[in-house]
XYZ file of C-alpha atoms in Angstrom:
720
model
C -13.152 4.999 1.917
C -16.567 6.825 1.509
C -17.765 9.950 3.178
C -21.581 11.400 3.061
C -20.964 9.348 -0.539
C -17.941 11.007 -1.626
C -14.760 9.256 -1.600
C -12.207 11.291 1.193
C -8.751 10.336 1.306
C -8.728 9.899 5.546
C -6.090 11.692 6.529
C -8.494 14.665 5.814
C -10.462 13.455 8.939
C -8.929 13.636 12.109
C -10.168 10.364 14.410
C -11.596 11.989 17.131
C -14.354 13.386 14.053
C -15.529 10.451 13.141
C -18.774 9.044 14.836
C -19.319 5.639 12.822
C -17.254 3.396 10.093
C -19.621 0.997 8.479
C -17.759 -1.597 6.269
C -19.865 -2.670 3.354
C -18.058 -6.846 1.960
C -21.299 -8.128 0.017
C -22.201 -7.618 -3.845
C -25.743 -6.814 -2.779
C -25.217 -4.061 -0.442
C -22.118 -2.947 -2.130
C -23.531 -2.258 -6.092
C -25.229 0.778 -5.534
C -21.797 2.680 -4.609
C -21.058 1.737 -8.454
C -17.488 2.083 -9.729
C -16.049 2.435 -6.556
C -17.724 -0.291 -4.618
C -14.960 -2.866 -7.105
C -13.247 -3.045 -4.164
C -15.650 -3.296 -1.032
C -16.805 0.316 0.645
C -16.116 2.041 4.662
C -18.778 4.342 4.550
C -17.330 6.930 7.473
C -19.667 9.226 9.205
C -18.174 12.349 11.185
C -19.744 14.593 13.934
C -22.121 16.799 14.539
C -24.277 18.873 16.560
C -27.487 17.892 17.867
C -30.253 20.911 17.604
C -31.151 22.492 20.815
C -27.596 21.223 21.889
C -26.328 23.219 25.231
C -22.490 24.711 23.810
C -20.467 22.001 24.259
C -16.466 22.740 24.889
C -14.496 18.834 24.042
C -10.533 18.150 24.561
C -8.341 15.444 24.294
C -4.845 14.840 23.724
C -2.388 11.198 23.287
C 1.483 11.066 24.556
C 3.300 7.344 23.301
C 7.168 6.955 22.496
C 7.678 4.415 20.090
C 10.438 2.136 19.796
C 11.678 -0.082 17.657
C 11.288 -4.098 17.568
C 12.867 -6.907 16.346
C 15.852 -6.076 14.795
C 17.015 -7.912 12.512
C 20.000 -10.392 14.401
C 23.024 -9.198 12.290
C 26.244 -11.549 11.427
C 29.194 -10.540 13.567
C 32.520 -9.942 11.688
C 34.097 -13.110 13.186
C 30.678 -14.939 11.451
C 30.811 -12.770 8.445
C 34.103 -13.644 7.160
C 34.395 -17.569 8.252
C 30.624 -17.100 6.165
C 32.938 -16.786 3.342
C 36.135 -18.267 4.194
C 33.388 -21.146 3.989
C 32.252 -21.208 0.480
C 36.034 -20.974 -0.765
C 36.986 -17.088 -1.442
C 40.279 -16.459 -0.732
C 39.289 -12.466 -1.107
C 36.650 -10.962 1.206
C 33.438 -8.864 -0.316
C 33.563 -6.486 2.470
C 37.079 -5.721 2.973
C 38.903 -4.345 -0.105
C 39.860 -7.464 -1.498
C 41.803 -8.298 1.099
C 42.909 -12.159 2.167
C 40.197 -13.744 4.057
C 42.834 -16.313 6.097
C 44.264 -13.373 7.645
C 41.323 -11.748 8.098
C 40.237 -14.619 10.267
C 43.333 -15.451 12.058
C 43.011 -11.562 13.291
C 39.281 -11.763 14.017
C 39.688 -14.984 16.029
C 42.575 -13.908 17.802
C 40.951 -10.564 18.192
C 38.226 -12.683 20.662
C 40.444 -13.810 22.977
C 43.247 -10.410 23.591
C 41.743 -7.887 22.390
C 44.061 -5.869 24.616
C 46.269 -6.773 21.863
C 44.167 -3.949 19.756
C 43.412 -1.036 21.745
C 42.394 0.832 18.505
C 39.118 -1.465 17.454
C 42.319 -2.094 14.221
C 45.139 -4.255 12.669
C 47.354 -2.510 10.397
C 50.332 -5.088 8.406
C 53.647 -4.597 7.303
C 51.869 -3.674 4.131
C 49.855 -1.031 5.528
C 46.411 -2.621 4.793
C 44.089 -2.177 7.842
C 41.628 -4.874 9.255
C 38.544 -3.145 10.976
C 37.920 -5.973 14.498
C 35.580 -3.921 16.937
C 31.892 -5.353 16.129
C 29.450 -2.818 15.271
C 25.695 -2.941 14.468
C 24.951 -0.480 12.054
C 21.038 -0.951 11.900
C 20.931 -0.438 16.098
C 22.811 2.871 15.035
C 20.756 4.074 12.536
C 17.634 4.044 15.150
C 16.786 5.703 17.698
C 16.646 4.800 21.338
C 12.413 6.062 20.694
C 10.143 8.695 19.311
C 8.042 10.615 21.011
C 4.475 11.114 18.783
C 1.813 13.780 20.738
C -1.779 14.596 19.047
C -4.423 16.984 20.138
C -8.343 17.191 19.617
C -10.439 19.820 20.174
C -13.941 21.255 19.679
C -16.474 23.211 19.973
C -20.537 22.255 19.520
C -23.955 24.017 19.876
C -27.031 24.267 18.234
C -30.551 25.981 18.487
C -34.226 24.364 17.717
C -33.474 25.685 14.200
C -29.245 25.526 13.866
C -26.172 23.044 14.719
C -22.901 24.238 14.345
C -19.381 22.192 15.962
C -16.626 23.191 14.060
C -13.331 21.064 14.971
C -8.855 21.192 14.899
C -6.929 18.318 15.237
C -3.365 17.890 16.053
C -0.560 14.846 15.284
C 3.258 14.858 15.309
C 5.348 12.289 15.167
C 8.634 11.657 15.832
C 10.713 9.261 13.389
C 12.642 6.425 14.864
C 16.093 7.019 13.407
C 18.318 8.689 14.623
C 18.449 11.296 12.021
C 17.127 14.621 13.042
C 14.860 14.574 9.362
C 13.138 12.012 9.952
C 9.284 13.127 11.258
C 5.388 13.698 10.754
C 3.242 15.945 11.405
C -0.829 17.264 10.749
C -3.597 19.773 11.165
C -7.234 18.655 10.632
C -9.657 21.654 11.084
C -13.242 20.646 10.342
C -16.285 22.685 10.800
C -19.834 21.464 10.023
C -23.718 24.094 10.146
C -26.747 22.987 9.293
C -29.796 25.039 8.833
C -33.724 24.617 8.706
C -35.052 26.814 6.801
C -38.430 25.775 6.868
C -40.352 22.893 7.939
C -39.364 21.440 4.465
C -36.437 22.829 3.520
C -32.612 22.139 5.777
C -29.089 23.377 3.992
C -26.149 21.946 5.339
C -22.662 22.414 5.250
C -19.440 21.030 5.986
C -15.902 22.073 5.499
C -12.551 20.457 5.939
C -8.668 21.152 5.864
C -5.468 19.036 6.569
C -1.630 19.787 6.335
C 0.857 17.744 6.350
C 4.150 17.278 5.827
C 6.991 14.512 5.572
C 10.389 14.346 5.481
C 12.505 11.810 5.772
C 16.501 10.384 4.493
C 17.106 10.707 1.210
C 15.796 7.446 0.003
C 18.767 6.227 -2.850
C 20.991 7.429 0.395
C 19.094 4.659 2.484
C 18.905 1.462 0.029
C 22.160 2.421 -1.137
C 24.136 2.628 2.151
C 21.224 0.401 4.584
C 22.424 -0.662 7.366
C 20.547 -4.293 6.514
C 23.626 -4.314 3.752
C 26.525 -3.064 5.540
C 28.293 -6.101 7.223
C 29.196 -5.167 10.673
C 33.399 -5.647 10.228
C 33.110 -2.395 8.904
C 33.653 1.240 10.952
C 30.424 3.027 12.503
C 31.886 5.862 13.142
C 35.411 7.884 12.179
C 37.888 7.491 14.273
C 40.272 9.164 12.095
C 39.638 12.687 12.783
C 37.258 15.258 11.832
C 35.478 15.084 8.335
C 34.101 18.298 6.410
C 31.191 18.203 3.876
C 29.419 21.183 2.592
C 31.569 23.930 5.413
C 29.778 21.514 8.098
C 32.911 19.655 11.043
C 31.558 16.191 12.061
C 33.867 15.660 14.775
C 35.694 12.030 15.395
C 32.751 9.978 16.989
C 30.549 11.089 14.615
C 28.268 7.875 13.571
C 28.905 7.542 9.702
C 24.553 7.066 9.164
C 24.024 11.187 10.437
C 27.267 11.845 7.950
C 25.359 9.388 5.115
C 21.811 11.456 5.786
C 22.337 14.960 6.465
C 20.650 14.473 2.120
C 16.918 15.310 3.190
C 13.631 15.089 1.432
C 10.559 16.638 2.376
C 6.483 16.153 1.376
C 3.982 19.069 1.961
C 0.243 18.167 1.061
C -2.606 19.834 1.474
C -6.373 19.513 1.025
C -9.697 21.677 1.338
C -13.015 19.917 1.002
C -16.225 22.156 0.038
C -19.501 19.972 0.886
C -22.905 21.978 0.394
C -26.415 19.615 0.814
C -29.985 20.583 1.028
C -32.541 18.533 2.444
C -35.956 18.838 0.121
C -39.701 17.060 1.775
C -42.045 18.498 -0.309
C -44.438 15.578 0.888
C -44.793 13.123 3.642
C -42.282 9.795 3.024
C -40.376 11.854 0.151
C -36.432 13.033 0.512
C -34.224 14.340 -1.615
C -30.691 15.537 -0.848
C -28.391 17.289 -3.472
C -25.063 16.936 -2.472
C -21.529 19.237 -3.960
C -18.595 18.257 -2.711
C -14.917 20.112 -4.389
C -11.639 18.742 -3.032
C -8.477 20.386 -4.282
C -4.557 18.522 -2.949
C -2.161 20.284 -3.116
C 1.238 18.070 -3.042
C 4.733 19.022 -3.593
C 8.077 17.286 -3.016
C 11.890 18.313 -2.688
C 14.396 16.501 -2.557
C 17.742 16.818 -1.682
C 20.253 14.693 -1.931
C 24.308 14.606 -2.416
C 27.205 11.982 -3.408
C 30.164 11.517 -0.730
C 32.947 9.628 -2.080
C 34.711 7.306 0.083
C 38.616 6.598 -0.540
C 40.851 3.643 0.823
C 43.814 5.272 1.379
C 47.460 3.337 3.503
C 46.416 5.014 6.549
C 43.145 6.483 6.361
C 40.930 3.710 5.706
C 36.858 4.262 4.852
C 37.026 8.433 4.905
C 35.447 10.701 3.584
C 37.893 11.613 0.258
C 40.253 14.966 0.855
C 38.237 16.396 -2.211
C 34.272 16.240 -1.898
C 32.640 15.030 -5.362
C 30.243 18.139 -5.025
C 27.610 15.901 -7.702
C 25.056 17.206 -5.137
C 21.278 17.710 -7.186
C 18.307 19.541 -5.897
C 14.694 17.773 -7.316
C 11.307 19.443 -6.651
C 8.273 17.819 -7.731
C 4.292 19.427 -7.626
C 0.755 18.129 -7.932
C -2.120 19.716 -8.323
C -5.302 17.374 -8.027
C -9.599 19.245 -8.608
C -12.444 16.592 -8.044
C -15.834 17.782 -8.030
C -18.474 15.334 -7.094
C -22.313 15.858 -7.547
C -25.235 13.222 -5.947
C -28.584 14.128 -6.386
C -30.984 11.509 -4.491
C -34.488 10.859 -3.273
C -35.842 8.456 -0.979
C -40.091 7.362 -0.526
C -41.249 4.864 1.559
C -43.923 4.147 2.507
C -46.417 2.136 4.484
C -49.416 -0.298 3.853
C -51.147 -2.718 6.691
C -48.652 -5.548 6.650
C -46.882 -4.549 3.844
C -43.708 -1.303 3.581
C -42.072 -0.234 0.790
C -39.391 2.171 0.013
C -37.881 3.014 -3.729
C -34.561 5.450 -3.735
C -33.484 6.856 -6.762
C -30.756 8.738 -7.603
C -27.675 10.385 -9.893
C -23.772 10.659 -9.770
C -21.702 13.008 -11.231
C -17.622 13.149 -10.491
C -14.797 14.692 -12.982
C -10.972 14.824 -11.590
C -8.018 16.826 -13.020
C -4.991 16.411 -12.232
C -1.254 18.440 -13.073
C 2.427 17.840 -12.210
C 5.533 18.878 -12.709
C 8.559 17.967 -11.785
C 12.441 19.289 -12.178
C 15.962 18.017 -11.302
C 19.477 20.325 -11.772
C 22.921 19.184 -11.091
C 25.597 20.759 -7.874
C 23.903 22.666 -5.877
C 25.547 26.334 -4.856
C 24.389 26.350 -1.477
C 23.450 22.521 0.866
C 21.302 24.959 3.101
C 19.033 26.795 0.676
C 18.840 24.083 -2.325
C 16.365 25.094 -4.651
C 16.512 25.090 -9.188
C 18.143 28.675 -9.205
C 20.730 27.992 -6.539
C 23.044 24.957 -8.720
C 24.645 25.515 -11.402
C 23.885 21.707 -13.725
C 21.956 20.946 -16.044
C 17.939 21.323 -15.527
C 15.470 18.099 -16.256
C 12.055 19.095 -15.986
C 8.296 16.826 -17.063
C 5.603 16.758 -16.354
C 1.735 14.477 -16.391
C -1.535 15.364 -17.162
C -4.803 13.569 -16.858
C -8.755 14.360 -16.458
C -11.208 11.864 -16.154
C -15.629 11.872 -14.979
C -17.767 9.146 -14.204
C -20.963 9.338 -14.422
C -23.674 6.870 -13.004
C -27.719 6.321 -12.663
C -28.718 4.210 -10.086
C -31.543 2.973 -7.714
C -32.897 1.180 -4.369
C -36.397 -0.728 -4.909
C -36.808 -2.282 -1.099
C -39.837 -4.313 -0.043
C -41.026 -5.821 3.623
C -43.928 -7.658 4.591
C -44.812 -8.302 8.228
C -40.651 -8.049 8.357
C -40.620 -11.669 7.012
C -40.461 -11.662 3.381
C -37.615 -9.336 2.277
C -36.159 -8.162 -0.859
C -34.294 -5.885 -1.960
C -32.293 -4.310 -5.834
C -30.354 -2.254 -7.055
C -28.534 -1.601 -10.045
C -26.382 1.172 -11.119
C -26.103 2.292 -14.831
C -22.387 3.755 -14.150
C -20.311 5.293 -17.600
C -16.510 6.213 -17.610
C -14.064 8.185 -19.600
C -11.128 6.093 -19.122
C -12.545 4.162 -22.048
C -13.500 4.213 -26.068
C -17.005 5.002 -26.854
C -18.546 1.982 -27.317
C -17.611 0.414 -23.814
C -18.392 3.524 -21.700
C -21.421 2.429 -20.278
C -21.883 -0.575 -18.336
C -25.029 -2.135 -15.438
C -24.032 -3.273 -13.015
C -27.671 -5.185 -11.163
C -27.719 -6.866 -7.776
C -30.820 -7.888 -5.903
C -31.000 -9.842 -1.825
C -33.671 -11.831 -0.003
C -34.251 -12.733 3.058
C -37.158 -14.819 4.786
C -37.255 -14.809 8.915
C -38.998 -17.951 9.239
C -39.278 -18.109 13.332
C -41.955 -15.187 12.635
C -43.730 -18.159 11.269
C -46.645 -19.081 12.149
C -45.687 -23.131 12.145
C -42.224 -22.435 14.416
C -42.205 -24.000 17.110
C -39.278 -23.821 18.947
C -39.019 -22.506 21.805
C -38.009 -18.995 21.211
C -35.718 -19.300 24.549
C -33.621 -21.476 23.342
C -33.956 -20.421 19.460
C -34.813 -17.142 19.399
C -33.904 -15.580 16.764
C -33.672 -17.501 12.680
C -32.901 -15.860 8.959
C -32.148 -17.458 5.818
C -30.608 -14.532 3.688
C -29.247 -14.739 -0.247
C -28.324 -12.675 -2.867
C -26.306 -11.549 -6.229
C -24.794 -8.619 -7.191
C -22.782 -7.005 -10.160
C -19.804 -4.349 -9.319
C -18.668 -2.711 -12.257
C -14.079 -1.742 -12.225
C -12.969 1.264 -13.961
C -9.429 1.485 -12.746
C -6.951 1.568 -14.728
C -5.113 4.997 -15.939
C -6.324 7.698 -18.313
C -5.975 7.327 -22.123
C -5.627 3.901 -21.621
C -6.960 3.221 -24.735
C -5.684 5.776 -27.631
C -2.757 6.100 -29.199
C 0.003 7.984 -27.374
C 3.016 9.778 -28.966
C 6.179 10.756 -26.875
C 7.991 13.393 -28.721
C 12.071 14.562 -28.535
C 14.021 17.095 -29.600
C 17.557 16.429 -31.801
C 20.112 18.107 -30.048
C 22.784 20.493 -31.727
C 26.377 19.572 -30.513
C 27.187 15.993 -30.496
C 28.408 12.931 -33.783
C 25.644 10.893 -32.530
C 21.669 10.503 -34.475
C 20.787 12.770 -31.716
C 23.371 15.478 -33.069
C 21.755 16.299 -35.827
C 19.767 20.058 -36.654
C 18.290 21.575 -39.399
C 20.038 24.542 -40.918
C 23.230 24.245 -38.770
C 21.128 25.848 -36.403
C 17.182 24.717 -35.759
C 16.888 21.523 -33.276
C 14.410 19.273 -35.451
C 11.390 17.591 -32.688
C 10.668 14.042 -34.375
C 8.060 11.080 -32.772
C 8.415 7.286 -32.803
C 5.782 4.924 -33.953
C 3.282 4.991 -30.410
C 2.622 1.396 -28.525
C -0.134 -0.925 -29.804
C -3.489 -0.282 -28.083
C -5.635 -2.445 -27.012
C -8.486 -4.255 -29.562
C -10.765 -4.443 -26.069
C -11.031 -2.114 -23.402
C -13.698 -1.961 -20.784
C -15.463 -2.067 -17.474
C -13.816 -5.413 -15.447
C -17.244 -7.228 -13.925
C -17.245 -8.278 -10.710
C -20.443 -11.348 -9.535
C -20.594 -12.497 -6.170
C -23.842 -14.918 -5.349
C -24.130 -15.265 -1.500
C -25.857 -17.948 1.355
C -26.250 -17.366 4.772
C -27.906 -17.514 7.892
C -28.182 -15.945 11.164
C -29.547 -17.344 14.276
C -29.850 -15.761 17.673
C -30.217 -18.170 20.803
C -31.531 -17.385 24.482
C -33.309 -13.705 23.089
C -29.964 -13.469 20.994
C -27.760 -13.237 23.862
C -25.257 -15.733 21.662
C -25.657 -15.314 17.912
C -24.471 -16.843 15.249
C -23.590 -15.828 11.579
C -22.519 -17.977 8.477
C -21.826 -16.713 5.167
C -20.367 -19.023 2.462
C -19.766 -16.683 -1.316
C -18.800 -17.280 -4.936
C -17.178 -14.333 -6.668
C -17.297 -14.463 -10.809
C -14.988 -12.166 -11.594
C -14.318 -11.291 -15.611
C -12.046 -8.821 -17.777
C -9.695 -8.023 -15.674
C -7.206 -5.169 -16.769
C -3.948 -6.584 -17.367
C -1.122 -7.825 -20.111
C -2.242 -8.427 -23.331
C -1.730 -12.037 -25.806
C 1.639 -12.796 -26.752
C 2.459 -11.404 -29.638
C 5.866 -12.646 -31.844
C 9.030 -10.549 -31.895
C 8.790 -9.819 -35.968
C 5.243 -7.567 -34.681
C 7.944 -4.946 -33.332
C 6.254 -3.635 -30.369
C 5.105 -5.217 -26.325
C 1.565 -6.393 -26.468
C -1.053 -3.813 -24.617
C -2.537 -4.141 -21.392
C -6.783 -5.234 -21.609
C -9.085 -6.937 -20.541
C -7.459 -10.460 -21.153
C -8.302 -12.415 -17.833
C -11.093 -13.564 -15.232
C -11.101 -15.304 -11.666
C -13.019 -17.451 -9.422
C -13.477 -17.050 -5.777
C -14.904 -19.144 -3.091
C -15.186 -18.107 0.750
C -16.669 -18.380 3.192
C -16.937 -16.658 7.145
C -18.282 -17.481 10.202
C -19.265 -14.527 13.765
C -20.523 -15.724 16.476
C -21.544 -13.871 19.041
C -22.127 -13.244 23.066
C -24.010 -10.955 24.830
C -25.137 -10.061 28.152
C -25.849 -7.052 30.466
C -26.443 -7.511 34.568
C -26.996 -4.438 36.692
C -23.835 -2.931 38.610
C -24.203 -0.541 41.646
C -27.854 0.212 40.688
C -27.221 0.510 36.760
C -26.979 -1.511 34.118
C -23.662 -3.226 33.049
C -23.461 -4.425 29.419
C -20.919 -6.575 27.776
C -20.269 -8.815 25.113
C -17.327 -10.621 23.502
C -17.517 -12.503 19.296
C -14.963 -14.252 17.545
C -14.711 -14.619 13.484
C -13.879 -18.134 11.063
C -12.633 -17.013 7.457
C -11.326 -18.514 4.750
C -10.911 -18.111 1.277
C -9.194 -19.021 -2.137
C -8.971 -17.351 -5.876
C -7.759 -19.375 -8.695
C -7.160 -18.053 -12.540
C -9.472 -18.950 -14.995
C -8.482 -17.164 -17.788
C -4.826 -15.417 -18.728
C -2.795 -15.546 -21.571
C -0.032 -17.511 -21.093
C 0.080 -20.354 -23.223
C 3.070 -22.477 -21.892
C 2.228 -21.555 -18.691
C 5.540 -20.276 -17.579
C 6.319 -20.161 -14.199
C 7.205 -17.112 -13.918
C 3.560 -15.118 -15.117
C 0.286 -15.734 -13.812
C -1.573 -19.412 -15.346
C -4.644 -20.305 -16.114
C -5.255 -23.246 -12.861
C -3.298 -21.244 -10.372
C -4.556 -20.911 -6.860
C -3.121 -17.306 -5.852
C -0.548 -17.241 -3.334
C 0.717 -20.361 -3.921
C 4.735 -21.041 -3.745
C 6.128 -23.065 -6.012
C 10.446 -24.144 -4.528
C 12.316 -27.114 -4.184
C 11.994 -30.002 -1.142
C 14.786 -29.799 1.645
C 15.055 -33.697 2.981
C 17.520 -32.859 5.431
C 21.326 -31.745 6.515
C 24.144 -33.867 4.300
C 26.285 -34.874 7.283
C 29.478 -37.102 5.585
C 30.931 -36.766 2.479
C 29.667 -40.248 2.122
C 26.293 -39.675 1.833
C 26.928 -36.883 -0.481
C 29.094 -38.907 -2.861
C 25.992 -41.186 -2.471
C 23.655 -39.483 -3.934
C 21.192 -39.532 -6.929
C 22.178 -43.543 -6.744
C 25.303 -42.745 -6.515
C 25.717 -40.714 -8.935
C 27.275 -37.863 -6.486
C 25.110 -34.571 -5.668
C 24.868 -32.207 -8.126
C 23.249 -28.536 -7.649
C 24.356 -25.530 -10.135
C 21.339 -23.187 -9.128
C 22.261 -22.556 -5.764
C 25.726 -20.674 -4.525
C 27.241 -23.080 -1.105
C 30.649 -22.259 -2.234
C 32.777 -20.753 -4.732
C 32.593 -23.316 -7.392
C 28.865 -24.621 -6.933
C 30.648 -27.413 -4.024
C 28.404 -28.488 -2.382
C 30.215 -29.776 1.749
C 29.293 -31.341 4.558
C 26.268 -29.498 6.393
C 25.919 -28.045 3.315
C 21.342 -28.826 2.777
C 19.833 -31.130 0.633
C 17.239 -31.153 -2.122
C 15.376 -33.880 -3.549
C 15.375 -34.684 -7.179
C 11.973 -34.961 -7.611
C 12.592 -35.443 -11.218
C 15.351 -38.626 -11.422
C 17.573 -35.741 -13.674
C 20.597 -36.181 -11.702
C 20.740 -32.753 -10.889
C 18.713 -30.209 -9.446
C 16.824 -27.850 -11.896
C 13.803 -25.880 -13.334
C 13.211 -28.217 -15.934
C 11.797 -26.270 -18.407
C 10.384 -23.698 -16.115
C 6.455 -24.719 -16.608
C 3.765 -26.404 -15.091
C 3.919 -29.036 -16.868
C 7.967 -29.109 -16.380
C 8.819 -27.303 -13.227
C 12.327 -29.161 -12.645
C 12.769 -29.922 -9.142
C 10.012 -27.848 -8.327
C 6.659 -28.542 -6.198
C 3.640 -26.611 -4.655
C 5.359 -26.083 -0.729
C 2.668 -23.830 -0.203
C 0.720 -20.515 0.433
C 1.432 -17.496 0.362
C -2.424 -15.577 1.130
C -3.232 -15.404 4.487
C -5.589 -17.980 6.154
């Protein structure tokens, strides 16, 4: 995403400040942007004031409510217990190992006579408790509605020589979780000033500031106690009495989700971006632009987590332990990123009779610096004010650091003759500090040509029928340097021997000095450099009935070479894993067809325009080179179509035991891969899979393309 030629986090821009959005997909149009264009380019321009514009004040807002939809349908307690019973289990996974048949009996009785169990559970003579009520943890976790609001205001104006625009945006979203610690808010400030110092010299300045905060329940708790994973027969509420955690009392009827998710994590992001531009016009047709961008991002994350123990006391099933474990922790992460970019480019346009020329050349320099530190400490003393200094446990710290730079020279040459013959060529010579000296630089050219055959004299077709026709062809190469910095260097991890302990970690020198040591570094690849994508595209554009109907069609082939991925498999005796490098190639084939209709008429004396557009597109990618000589199915392999799904073929359900016994030519059905019962025994009602390799059992073979067992390609996950 480029805003005025420089990458930007889209969250820094209020939607109300966006003027245009342009998507560049083919390599010829995107090549001028070099390494950043490897996966396509989205160009965004923001709103600016016009000169001699009167003062204009704008305000808009939006209010909305969100509600969770399409929640997963959970099994009832009776369905859950029947499931485990049908699988042959004698005791259940979610019922403390109690007898399944007893649970099943009580649940079936509860469906018929719920009045016998006024508290929703049954206590047998042995003190075992059987919860019978049906509870949906997922629904109780979600709020009924999440409220959202946004506000945007701007002031703009200008004179004959200058223009300005100031804007403010505010977004606030309440999440859909019951927890009051689930939300997001963001502030956006933007200011733009343009001043014409002289007829040949104009300066512009654009300052943007964004501050965002996101809070949500602790993700570890969310994963470990997800309502998706909780059976519906576990109680949602604590019915036995008040529960106290960290001095806070949760009364009878408190949802367990509220208690489990009182830990919280908070993320704060602050961005400031300064953009300055000077425009020189030394002569007619020549325009020189000098741009500088500075972007600083401050990011910090606070995370507080606590452990809650549960016990299965005789009369206090699924309640909190009498003594709170106290194993709470607090973690702080801070990250600072500086980004600088310089763009200097000039454009010269010239027309001589029917010939039009355009020449553009420029220089680009980008530099990025990132530093991250983090710390974590156990046993928080005051959970209301968690901090590293407010915990008495062990402190662990760490940091990360990287910096890199990109530098490029680029050009564009365009030629147009009478609007009939069009030609353009682009090129970039890019360098990246992420690569070693011998492969830092790469040249990535592109060229495109078009012929408007509808402008030729021989075109005899009635223009009222086919009013426009153009053939296009393009070729482009793009470079990708999206690898981690220092990937080509040997990196050493330093460690410190402790002064206590009986293992090798307890060694020390002179009875007190800690010993610093390092291990052998990871292997570095024998080659690492630019990944290159080369695309050939052919297309046609047609307009019918004075362009009321438009048709555009493209077909393209993209070859991606030297993809950055895992290296060749090394023998175990080598003693290290294979490093990543430029070891793979891939081809992509695709097309796109677009059909549109546009028209207008006068409505109430004023023009009314309308249009509709439909697009059909498809593509598929095939692996041409990859280090997987055995063609294992657990990895990519040569010839693989990206997204292909290997699976077993089901041809129905077993209707009787006789069908099971008669399967596989009378040998009986055998499937030790898929557990449908506790002992892998197949029963009537189970799915029946085909024995494709005729081994008398359902198996994976050698787990390779040539020996896949009873699997074959049954579909593809890529969108069509």
